[in-house]
Short mmCIF file of C-alpha atoms and ligand atoms in Angstrom, two decimals:
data_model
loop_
_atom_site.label_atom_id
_atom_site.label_comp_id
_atom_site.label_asym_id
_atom_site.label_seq_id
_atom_site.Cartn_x
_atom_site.Cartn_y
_atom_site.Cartn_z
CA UNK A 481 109.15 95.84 45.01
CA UNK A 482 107.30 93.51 47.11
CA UNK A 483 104.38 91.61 45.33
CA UNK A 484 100.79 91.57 47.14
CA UNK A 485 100.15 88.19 48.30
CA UNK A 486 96.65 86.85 47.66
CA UNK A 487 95.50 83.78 50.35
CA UNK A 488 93.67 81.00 48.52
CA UNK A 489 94.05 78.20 50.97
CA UNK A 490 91.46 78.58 53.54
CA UNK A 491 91.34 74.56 53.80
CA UNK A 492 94.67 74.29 55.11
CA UNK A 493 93.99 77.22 57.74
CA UNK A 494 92.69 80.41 58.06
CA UNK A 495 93.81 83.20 59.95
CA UNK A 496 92.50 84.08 63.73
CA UNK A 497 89.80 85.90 63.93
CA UNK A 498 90.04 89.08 65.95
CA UNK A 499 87.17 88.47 68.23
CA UNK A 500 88.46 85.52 69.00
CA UNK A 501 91.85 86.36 70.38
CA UNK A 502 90.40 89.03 72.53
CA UNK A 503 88.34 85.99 73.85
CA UNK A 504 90.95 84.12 74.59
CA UNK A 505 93.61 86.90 75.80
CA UNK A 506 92.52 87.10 79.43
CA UNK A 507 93.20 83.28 79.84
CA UNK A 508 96.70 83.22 79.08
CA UNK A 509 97.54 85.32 81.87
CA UNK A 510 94.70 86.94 84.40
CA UNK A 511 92.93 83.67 84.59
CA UNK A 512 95.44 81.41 84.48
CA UNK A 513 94.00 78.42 86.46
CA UNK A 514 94.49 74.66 85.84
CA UNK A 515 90.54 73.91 85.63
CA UNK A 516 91.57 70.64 88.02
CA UNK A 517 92.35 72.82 90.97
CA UNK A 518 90.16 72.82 93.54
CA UNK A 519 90.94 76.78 94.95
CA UNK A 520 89.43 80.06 93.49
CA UNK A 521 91.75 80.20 90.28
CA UNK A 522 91.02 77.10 89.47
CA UNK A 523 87.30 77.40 89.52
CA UNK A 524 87.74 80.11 87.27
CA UNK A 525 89.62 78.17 84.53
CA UNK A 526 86.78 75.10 85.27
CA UNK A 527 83.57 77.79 84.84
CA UNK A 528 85.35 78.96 81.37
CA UNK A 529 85.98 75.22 80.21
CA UNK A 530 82.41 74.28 80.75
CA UNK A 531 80.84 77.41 79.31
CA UNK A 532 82.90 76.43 76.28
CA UNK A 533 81.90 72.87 76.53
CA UNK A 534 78.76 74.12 76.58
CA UNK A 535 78.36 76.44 73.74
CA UNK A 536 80.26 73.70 71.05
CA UNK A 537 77.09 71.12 72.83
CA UNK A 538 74.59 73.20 72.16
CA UNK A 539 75.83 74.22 68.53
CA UNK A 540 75.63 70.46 68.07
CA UNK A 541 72.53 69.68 69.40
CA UNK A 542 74.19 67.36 72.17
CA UNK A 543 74.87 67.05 75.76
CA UNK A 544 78.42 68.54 77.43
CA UNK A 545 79.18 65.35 78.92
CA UNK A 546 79.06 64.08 74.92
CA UNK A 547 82.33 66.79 74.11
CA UNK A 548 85.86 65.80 74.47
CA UNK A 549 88.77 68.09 74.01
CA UNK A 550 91.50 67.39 71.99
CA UNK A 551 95.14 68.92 70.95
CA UNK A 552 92.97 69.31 66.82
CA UNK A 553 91.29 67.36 64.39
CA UNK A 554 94.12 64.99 63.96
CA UNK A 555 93.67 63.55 67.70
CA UNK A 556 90.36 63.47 67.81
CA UNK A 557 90.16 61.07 64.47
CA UNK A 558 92.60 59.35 66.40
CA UNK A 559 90.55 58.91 69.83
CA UNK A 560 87.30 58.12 68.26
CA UNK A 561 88.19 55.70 66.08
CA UNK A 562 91.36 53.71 67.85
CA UNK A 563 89.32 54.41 71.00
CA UNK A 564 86.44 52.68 70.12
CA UNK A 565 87.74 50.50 68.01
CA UNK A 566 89.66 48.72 70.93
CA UNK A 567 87.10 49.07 73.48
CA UNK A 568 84.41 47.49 70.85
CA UNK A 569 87.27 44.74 70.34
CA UNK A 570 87.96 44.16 74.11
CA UNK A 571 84.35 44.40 74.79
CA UNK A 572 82.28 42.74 72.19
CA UNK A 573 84.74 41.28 69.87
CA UNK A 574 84.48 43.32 66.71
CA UNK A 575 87.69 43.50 64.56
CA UNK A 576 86.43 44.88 60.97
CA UNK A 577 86.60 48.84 60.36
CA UNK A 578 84.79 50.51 56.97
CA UNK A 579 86.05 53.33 56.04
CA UNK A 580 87.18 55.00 52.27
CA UNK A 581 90.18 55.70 50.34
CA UNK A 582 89.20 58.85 50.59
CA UNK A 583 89.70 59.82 54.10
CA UNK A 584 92.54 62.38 55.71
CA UNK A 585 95.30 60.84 56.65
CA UNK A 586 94.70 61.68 60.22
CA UNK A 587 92.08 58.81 59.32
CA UNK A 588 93.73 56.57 56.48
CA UNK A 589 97.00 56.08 58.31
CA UNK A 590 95.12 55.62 61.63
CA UNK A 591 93.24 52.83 60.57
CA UNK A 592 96.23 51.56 58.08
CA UNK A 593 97.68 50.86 61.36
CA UNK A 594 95.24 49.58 63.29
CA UNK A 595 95.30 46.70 60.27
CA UNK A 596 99.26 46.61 59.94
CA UNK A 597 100.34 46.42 63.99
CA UNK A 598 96.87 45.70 65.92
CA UNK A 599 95.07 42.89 64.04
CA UNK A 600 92.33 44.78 62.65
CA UNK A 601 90.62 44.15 59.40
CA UNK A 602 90.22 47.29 57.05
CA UNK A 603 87.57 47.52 54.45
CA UNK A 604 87.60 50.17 51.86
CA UNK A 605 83.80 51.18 50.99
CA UNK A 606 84.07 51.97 46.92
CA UNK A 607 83.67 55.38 45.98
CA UNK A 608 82.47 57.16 42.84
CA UNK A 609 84.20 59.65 40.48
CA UNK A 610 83.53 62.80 42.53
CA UNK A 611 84.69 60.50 46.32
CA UNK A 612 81.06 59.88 47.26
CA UNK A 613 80.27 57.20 48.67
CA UNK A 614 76.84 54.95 47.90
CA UNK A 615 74.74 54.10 51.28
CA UNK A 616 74.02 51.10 49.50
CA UNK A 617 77.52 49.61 49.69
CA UNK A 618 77.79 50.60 52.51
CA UNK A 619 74.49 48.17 53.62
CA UNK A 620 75.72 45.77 51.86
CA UNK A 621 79.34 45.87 53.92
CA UNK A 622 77.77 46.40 57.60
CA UNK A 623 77.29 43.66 60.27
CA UNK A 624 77.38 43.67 63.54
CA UNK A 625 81.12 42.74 64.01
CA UNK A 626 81.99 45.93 62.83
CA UNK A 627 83.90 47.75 65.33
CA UNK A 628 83.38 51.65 63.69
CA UNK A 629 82.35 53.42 60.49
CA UNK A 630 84.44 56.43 59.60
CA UNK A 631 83.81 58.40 56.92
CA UNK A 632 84.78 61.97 55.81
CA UNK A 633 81.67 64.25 55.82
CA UNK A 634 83.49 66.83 53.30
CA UNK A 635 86.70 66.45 51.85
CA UNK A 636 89.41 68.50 52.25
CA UNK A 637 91.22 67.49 48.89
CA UNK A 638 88.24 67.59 46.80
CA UNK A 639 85.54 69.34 48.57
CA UNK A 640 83.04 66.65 47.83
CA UNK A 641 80.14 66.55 50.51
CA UNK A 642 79.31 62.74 51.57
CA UNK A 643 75.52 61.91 52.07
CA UNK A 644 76.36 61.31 55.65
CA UNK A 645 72.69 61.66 57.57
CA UNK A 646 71.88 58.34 55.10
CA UNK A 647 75.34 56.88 56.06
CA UNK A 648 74.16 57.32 60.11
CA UNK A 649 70.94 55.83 59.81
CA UNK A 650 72.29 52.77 58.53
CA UNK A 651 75.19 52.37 60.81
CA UNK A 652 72.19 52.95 63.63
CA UNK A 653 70.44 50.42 62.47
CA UNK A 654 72.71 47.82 62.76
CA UNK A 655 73.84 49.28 66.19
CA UNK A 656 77.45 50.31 65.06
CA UNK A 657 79.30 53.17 65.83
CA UNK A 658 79.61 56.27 62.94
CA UNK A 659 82.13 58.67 62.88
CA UNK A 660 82.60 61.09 60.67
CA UNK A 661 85.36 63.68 60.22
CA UNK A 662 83.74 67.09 59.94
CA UNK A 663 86.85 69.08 60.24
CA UNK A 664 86.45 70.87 56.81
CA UNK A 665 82.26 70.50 56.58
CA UNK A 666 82.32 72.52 60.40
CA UNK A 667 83.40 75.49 59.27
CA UNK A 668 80.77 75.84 56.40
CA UNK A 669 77.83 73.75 57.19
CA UNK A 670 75.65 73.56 59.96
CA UNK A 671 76.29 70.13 62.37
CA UNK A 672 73.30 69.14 63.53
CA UNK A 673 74.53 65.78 65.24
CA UNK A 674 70.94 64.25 65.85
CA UNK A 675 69.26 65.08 62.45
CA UNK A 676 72.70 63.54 60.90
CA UNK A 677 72.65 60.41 63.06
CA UNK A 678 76.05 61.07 63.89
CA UNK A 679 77.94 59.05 66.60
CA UNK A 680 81.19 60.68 66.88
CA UNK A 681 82.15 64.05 65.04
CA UNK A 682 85.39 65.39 64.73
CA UNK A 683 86.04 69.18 64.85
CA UNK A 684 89.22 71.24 64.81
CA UNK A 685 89.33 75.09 65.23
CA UNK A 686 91.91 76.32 63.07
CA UNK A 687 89.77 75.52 59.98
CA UNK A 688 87.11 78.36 61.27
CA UNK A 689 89.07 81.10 61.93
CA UNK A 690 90.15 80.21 65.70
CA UNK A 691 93.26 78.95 66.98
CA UNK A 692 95.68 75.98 65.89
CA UNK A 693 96.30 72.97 68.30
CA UNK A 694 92.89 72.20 69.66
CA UNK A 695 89.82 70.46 68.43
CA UNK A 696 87.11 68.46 70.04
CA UNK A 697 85.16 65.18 69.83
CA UNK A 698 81.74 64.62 69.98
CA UNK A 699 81.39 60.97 71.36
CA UNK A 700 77.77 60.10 72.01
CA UNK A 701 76.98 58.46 75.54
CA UNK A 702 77.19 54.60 75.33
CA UNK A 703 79.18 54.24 72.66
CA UNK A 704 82.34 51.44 73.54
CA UNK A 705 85.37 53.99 73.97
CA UNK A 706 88.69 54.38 76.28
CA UNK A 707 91.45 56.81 76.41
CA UNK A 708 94.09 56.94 73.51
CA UNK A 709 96.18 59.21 75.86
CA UNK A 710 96.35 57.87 79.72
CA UNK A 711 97.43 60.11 82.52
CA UNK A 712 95.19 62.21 84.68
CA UNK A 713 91.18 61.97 84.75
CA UNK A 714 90.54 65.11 82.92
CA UNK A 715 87.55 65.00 79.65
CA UNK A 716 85.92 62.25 81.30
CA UNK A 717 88.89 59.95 81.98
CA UNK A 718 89.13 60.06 78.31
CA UNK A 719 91.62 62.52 77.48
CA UNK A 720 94.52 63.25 80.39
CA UNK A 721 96.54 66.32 80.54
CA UNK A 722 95.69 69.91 81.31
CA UNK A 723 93.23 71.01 79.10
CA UNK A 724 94.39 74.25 76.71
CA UNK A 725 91.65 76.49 78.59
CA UNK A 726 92.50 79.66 76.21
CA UNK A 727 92.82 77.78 73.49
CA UNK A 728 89.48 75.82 73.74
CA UNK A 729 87.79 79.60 74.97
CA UNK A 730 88.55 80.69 71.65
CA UNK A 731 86.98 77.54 69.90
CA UNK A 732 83.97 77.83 71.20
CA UNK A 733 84.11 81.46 70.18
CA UNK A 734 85.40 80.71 66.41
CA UNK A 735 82.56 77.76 66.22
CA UNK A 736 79.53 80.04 67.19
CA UNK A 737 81.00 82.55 64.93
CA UNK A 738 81.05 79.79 62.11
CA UNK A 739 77.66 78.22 62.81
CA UNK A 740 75.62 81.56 62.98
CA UNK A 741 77.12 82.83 60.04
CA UNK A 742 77.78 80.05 57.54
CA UNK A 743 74.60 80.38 55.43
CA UNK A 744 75.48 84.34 54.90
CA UNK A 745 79.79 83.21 54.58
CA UNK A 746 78.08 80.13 52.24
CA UNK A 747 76.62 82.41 49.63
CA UNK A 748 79.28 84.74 48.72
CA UNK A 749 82.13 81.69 49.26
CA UNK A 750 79.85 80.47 46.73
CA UNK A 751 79.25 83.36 44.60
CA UNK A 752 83.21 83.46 44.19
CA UNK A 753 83.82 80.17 43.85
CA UNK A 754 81.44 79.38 40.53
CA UNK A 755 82.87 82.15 39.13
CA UNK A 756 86.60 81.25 39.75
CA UNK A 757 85.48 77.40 38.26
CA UNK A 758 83.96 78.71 35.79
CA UNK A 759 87.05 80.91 34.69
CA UNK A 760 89.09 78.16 35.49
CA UNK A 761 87.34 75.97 32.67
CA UNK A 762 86.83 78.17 30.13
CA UNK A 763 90.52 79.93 30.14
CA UNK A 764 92.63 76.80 30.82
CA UNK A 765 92.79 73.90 27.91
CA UNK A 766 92.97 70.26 29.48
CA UNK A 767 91.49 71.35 32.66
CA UNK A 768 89.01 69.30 34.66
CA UNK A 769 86.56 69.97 38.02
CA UNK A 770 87.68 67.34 40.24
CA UNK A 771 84.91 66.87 43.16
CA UNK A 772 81.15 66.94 43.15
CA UNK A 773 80.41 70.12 40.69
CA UNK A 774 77.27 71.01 43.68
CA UNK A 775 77.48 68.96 46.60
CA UNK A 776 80.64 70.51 47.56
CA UNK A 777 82.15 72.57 50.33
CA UNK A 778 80.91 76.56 49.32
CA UNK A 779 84.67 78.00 49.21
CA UNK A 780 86.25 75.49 47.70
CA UNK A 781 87.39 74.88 43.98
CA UNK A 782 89.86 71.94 42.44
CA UNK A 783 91.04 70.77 39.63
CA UNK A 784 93.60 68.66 37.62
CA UNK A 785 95.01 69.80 34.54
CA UNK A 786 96.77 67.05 32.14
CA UNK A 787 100.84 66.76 31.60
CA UNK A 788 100.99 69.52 34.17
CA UNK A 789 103.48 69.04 37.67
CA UNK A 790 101.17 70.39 39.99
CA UNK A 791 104.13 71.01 42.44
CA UNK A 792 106.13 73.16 39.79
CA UNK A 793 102.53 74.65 39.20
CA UNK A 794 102.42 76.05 42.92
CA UNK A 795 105.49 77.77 42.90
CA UNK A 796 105.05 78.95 40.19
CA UNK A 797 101.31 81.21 41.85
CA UNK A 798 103.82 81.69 44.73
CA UNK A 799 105.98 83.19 42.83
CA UNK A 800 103.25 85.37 41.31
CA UNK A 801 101.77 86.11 45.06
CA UNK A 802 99.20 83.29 45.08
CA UNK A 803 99.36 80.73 48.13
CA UNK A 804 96.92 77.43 46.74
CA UNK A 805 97.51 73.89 47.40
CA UNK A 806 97.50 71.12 45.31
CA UNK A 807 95.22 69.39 47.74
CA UNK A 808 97.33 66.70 49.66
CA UNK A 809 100.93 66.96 51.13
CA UNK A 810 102.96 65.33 48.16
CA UNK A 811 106.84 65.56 48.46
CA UNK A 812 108.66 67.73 45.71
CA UNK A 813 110.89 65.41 43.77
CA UNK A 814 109.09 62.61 44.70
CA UNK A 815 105.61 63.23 42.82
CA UNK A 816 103.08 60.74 43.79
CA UNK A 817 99.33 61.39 42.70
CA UNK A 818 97.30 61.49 45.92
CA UNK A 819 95.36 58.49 47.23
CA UNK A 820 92.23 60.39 46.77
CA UNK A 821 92.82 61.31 43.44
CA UNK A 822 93.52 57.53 42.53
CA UNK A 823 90.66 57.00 44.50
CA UNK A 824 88.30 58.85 42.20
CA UNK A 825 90.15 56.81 39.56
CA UNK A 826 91.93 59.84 37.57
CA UNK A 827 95.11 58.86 35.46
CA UNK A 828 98.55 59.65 37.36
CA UNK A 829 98.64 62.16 34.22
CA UNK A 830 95.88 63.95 35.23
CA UNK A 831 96.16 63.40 39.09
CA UNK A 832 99.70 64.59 39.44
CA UNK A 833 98.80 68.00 38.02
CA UNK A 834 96.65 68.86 41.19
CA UNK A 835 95.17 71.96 42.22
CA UNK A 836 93.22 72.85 45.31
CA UNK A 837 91.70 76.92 45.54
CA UNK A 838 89.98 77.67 48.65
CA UNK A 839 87.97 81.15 49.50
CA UNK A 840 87.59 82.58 52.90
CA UNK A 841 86.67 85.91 54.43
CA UNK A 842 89.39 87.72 53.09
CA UNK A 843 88.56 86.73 49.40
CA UNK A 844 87.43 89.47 46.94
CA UNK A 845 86.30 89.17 43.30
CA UNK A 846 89.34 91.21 42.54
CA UNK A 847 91.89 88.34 43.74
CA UNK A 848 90.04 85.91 41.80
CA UNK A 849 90.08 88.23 38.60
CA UNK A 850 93.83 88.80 39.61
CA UNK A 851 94.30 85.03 39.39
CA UNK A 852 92.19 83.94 36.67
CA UNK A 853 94.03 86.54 34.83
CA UNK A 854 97.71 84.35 35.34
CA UNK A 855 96.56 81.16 35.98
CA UNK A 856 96.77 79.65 31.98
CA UNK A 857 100.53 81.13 31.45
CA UNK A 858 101.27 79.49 34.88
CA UNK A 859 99.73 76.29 33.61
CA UNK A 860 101.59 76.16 30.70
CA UNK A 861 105.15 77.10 32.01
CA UNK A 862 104.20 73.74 34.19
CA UNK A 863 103.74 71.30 31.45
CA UNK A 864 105.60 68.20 31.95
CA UNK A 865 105.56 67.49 27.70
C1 LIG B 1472 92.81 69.84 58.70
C2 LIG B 1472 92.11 68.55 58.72
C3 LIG B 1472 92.39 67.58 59.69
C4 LIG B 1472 93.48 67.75 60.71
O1 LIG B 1472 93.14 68.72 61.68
P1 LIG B 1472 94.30 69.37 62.57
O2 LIG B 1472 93.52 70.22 63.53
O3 LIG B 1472 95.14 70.17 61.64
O4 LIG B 1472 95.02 68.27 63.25
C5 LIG B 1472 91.66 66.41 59.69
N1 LIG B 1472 90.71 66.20 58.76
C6 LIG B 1472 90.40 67.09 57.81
C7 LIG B 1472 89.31 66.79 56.84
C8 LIG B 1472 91.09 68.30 57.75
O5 LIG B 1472 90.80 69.18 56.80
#
């Protein structure tokens, strides 16, 4: 007998939606183009590029010229901040990055390196119990000689939404550079780049229903930058190699889909998701929220339960026909709590029995019922003691 297998792990990537691949079908083969080409097929590939350029713009309140394409989120953390933070360096001097201990790795081991090989200096901005961080030490940390802010608008790991528009204005202020990733808060919040005083955004489709192995940058005019990957002069001389022109049609189709929908998709993720915490808490002993318990991504739900291997935990709801995370990629016989969990300051105790339950289209009050209903047997067949 095979057992029905319930999704819960919409942060790490949700499936295609269906209007998107028929968006993007005709491009893999009828209009096959390089968009660089000058000829008729080519001009075909270019018109569909800009249209999508133009759709993710306008969903962000910015100019085309201000989106970049990239291979996902991952790269374009990468280009905004080791792009800028080199071109601020060659142009104007500044060596010192702020960012959290909170970020993605795509950020983290960026800018980790960027201090280890390239002579930059990293500051860690403190954060709080739930991973916000206060705007106020973040005024206190800012000068000019910053080369870049970067910090997460929503957290994958924890869901915890950071008071970013406040972050922006003070970054503004002092004239430096703010990027923020928004790969998880795209997909459930609306992006509005100039009410946010946001610099540089970084977006990646897979986390909205469209495909894997694209994303895009939103750099704003005049900000220092230059390419991470050099080669041709395609995405403004800032990103070479052919773009991904099906790929990037369906983006722009899975990111309208996402922005004019989220407030609808926000209320029953949300619906869900109290009720599964709320279950969670009340059925499981030793059991904590980890996160912001309201300023929090809609679908998303995580917790740490004490003397529990979160690892052994997860097989065990695969096992059962439930696919969760426990929130960051940690190796199995090598348990390390996460960085953001020792971030927030939880006990490795507590920290290495993570768990990370996140909603998505597909998610009924059934499945959560269905889980709630083996989730504290599960728990306990994972105690460590
Ligand atoms: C998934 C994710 C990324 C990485 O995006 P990819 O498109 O998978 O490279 C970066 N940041 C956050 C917050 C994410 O959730």
């Amino acid at each position: 007998m095979t057992i029905p297998r319930i999704y819960l792990d919409y942060a790490a990537t949700t499936p295609l939606d269906k209007r998107v691949l028929a968006a993007m079908m005709p491009f893999f083969s009828d209009h096959f183009g390089n968009p660089s080409s000058i000829h008729f097929y080519g001009q075909q590939a270019e018109a569909a590029l800009e249209r999508s350029r133009d759709i993710i713009a306008a969903l962000l309140g910015v100019h085309p010229d201000e989106i970049v394409f990239t291979s996902g989120g991952t790269e374009s953390d990468n280009l905004a901040i080791r792009g800028s933070a080199f071109a601020r360096r060659e142009k104007l001097g500044c060596r010192r990055i702020l960012t959290t201990r909170v970020e993605h790795h795509a950020v983290y081991h960026t800018v980790e390196q960027l201090a280890e090989l390239h002579g930059f200096e990293v500051e860690f901005l403190p954060v709080d119990s739930v991973g916000k961080v206060d705007p106020d030490d973040l005024r206190k940390s800012i000068l000019k000689d910053v080369a870049l802010v970067s910090i997460i608008f929503a957290n994958n790991e924890i869901g915890t939404i950071n008071p970013v528009r406040e972050l922006g204005e003070i970054c503004r202020e002092h004239g430096v550079p703010f990027h923020t990733d928004a790969v998880q808060a795209a997909a459930h919040l609306p992006i509005d780049v100039n009410t946010l005083a946001l610099d540089m955004v970084s977006i990646g489709a897979h986390k909205f229903y469209g495909p894997k192995g694209v994303g895009a940058l939103y750099i704003q005019k005049g900000i220092e930058r230059m390419p991470v990957q050099t080669g041709g002069g395609q995405e403004f001389n800032l990103r070479a190699g052919t773009q991904n022109v099906p790929y990037i049609v369906g983006m722009a189709e899975s990111f309208s889909l996402a922005q004019s929908t989220h407030s609808e998709r926000s209320a029953r993720n949300r619906k869900l998701r109290d009720n599964l915490i709320e279950g969670v808490l009340d059925r499981v002993p030793r059991a904590k929220l980890t996160g912001h318990p309201v300023d929090r991504l809609p679908n998303h739900a995580s917790f740490v339960f004490e003397g529990v291997d979160g690892n052994r935990l997860l097989m065990l709801l695969d096992a059962a026909g439930f696919a969760c995370s426990s929130g960051s990629a940690c190796k199995v016989g090598d348990p390390k709590p996460s960085d953001v969990l020792k971030a927030i300051g939880l006990p490795d105790e507590w920290a290495l029995g993570s768990l990370r339950v996140t909603l998505g289209s597909g998610t009924t009050q059934e499945e959560i019922d269905a889980f709630l209903e083996v989730l504290p047997r599960l728990v306990q067949n994972a105690q460590t003691r």
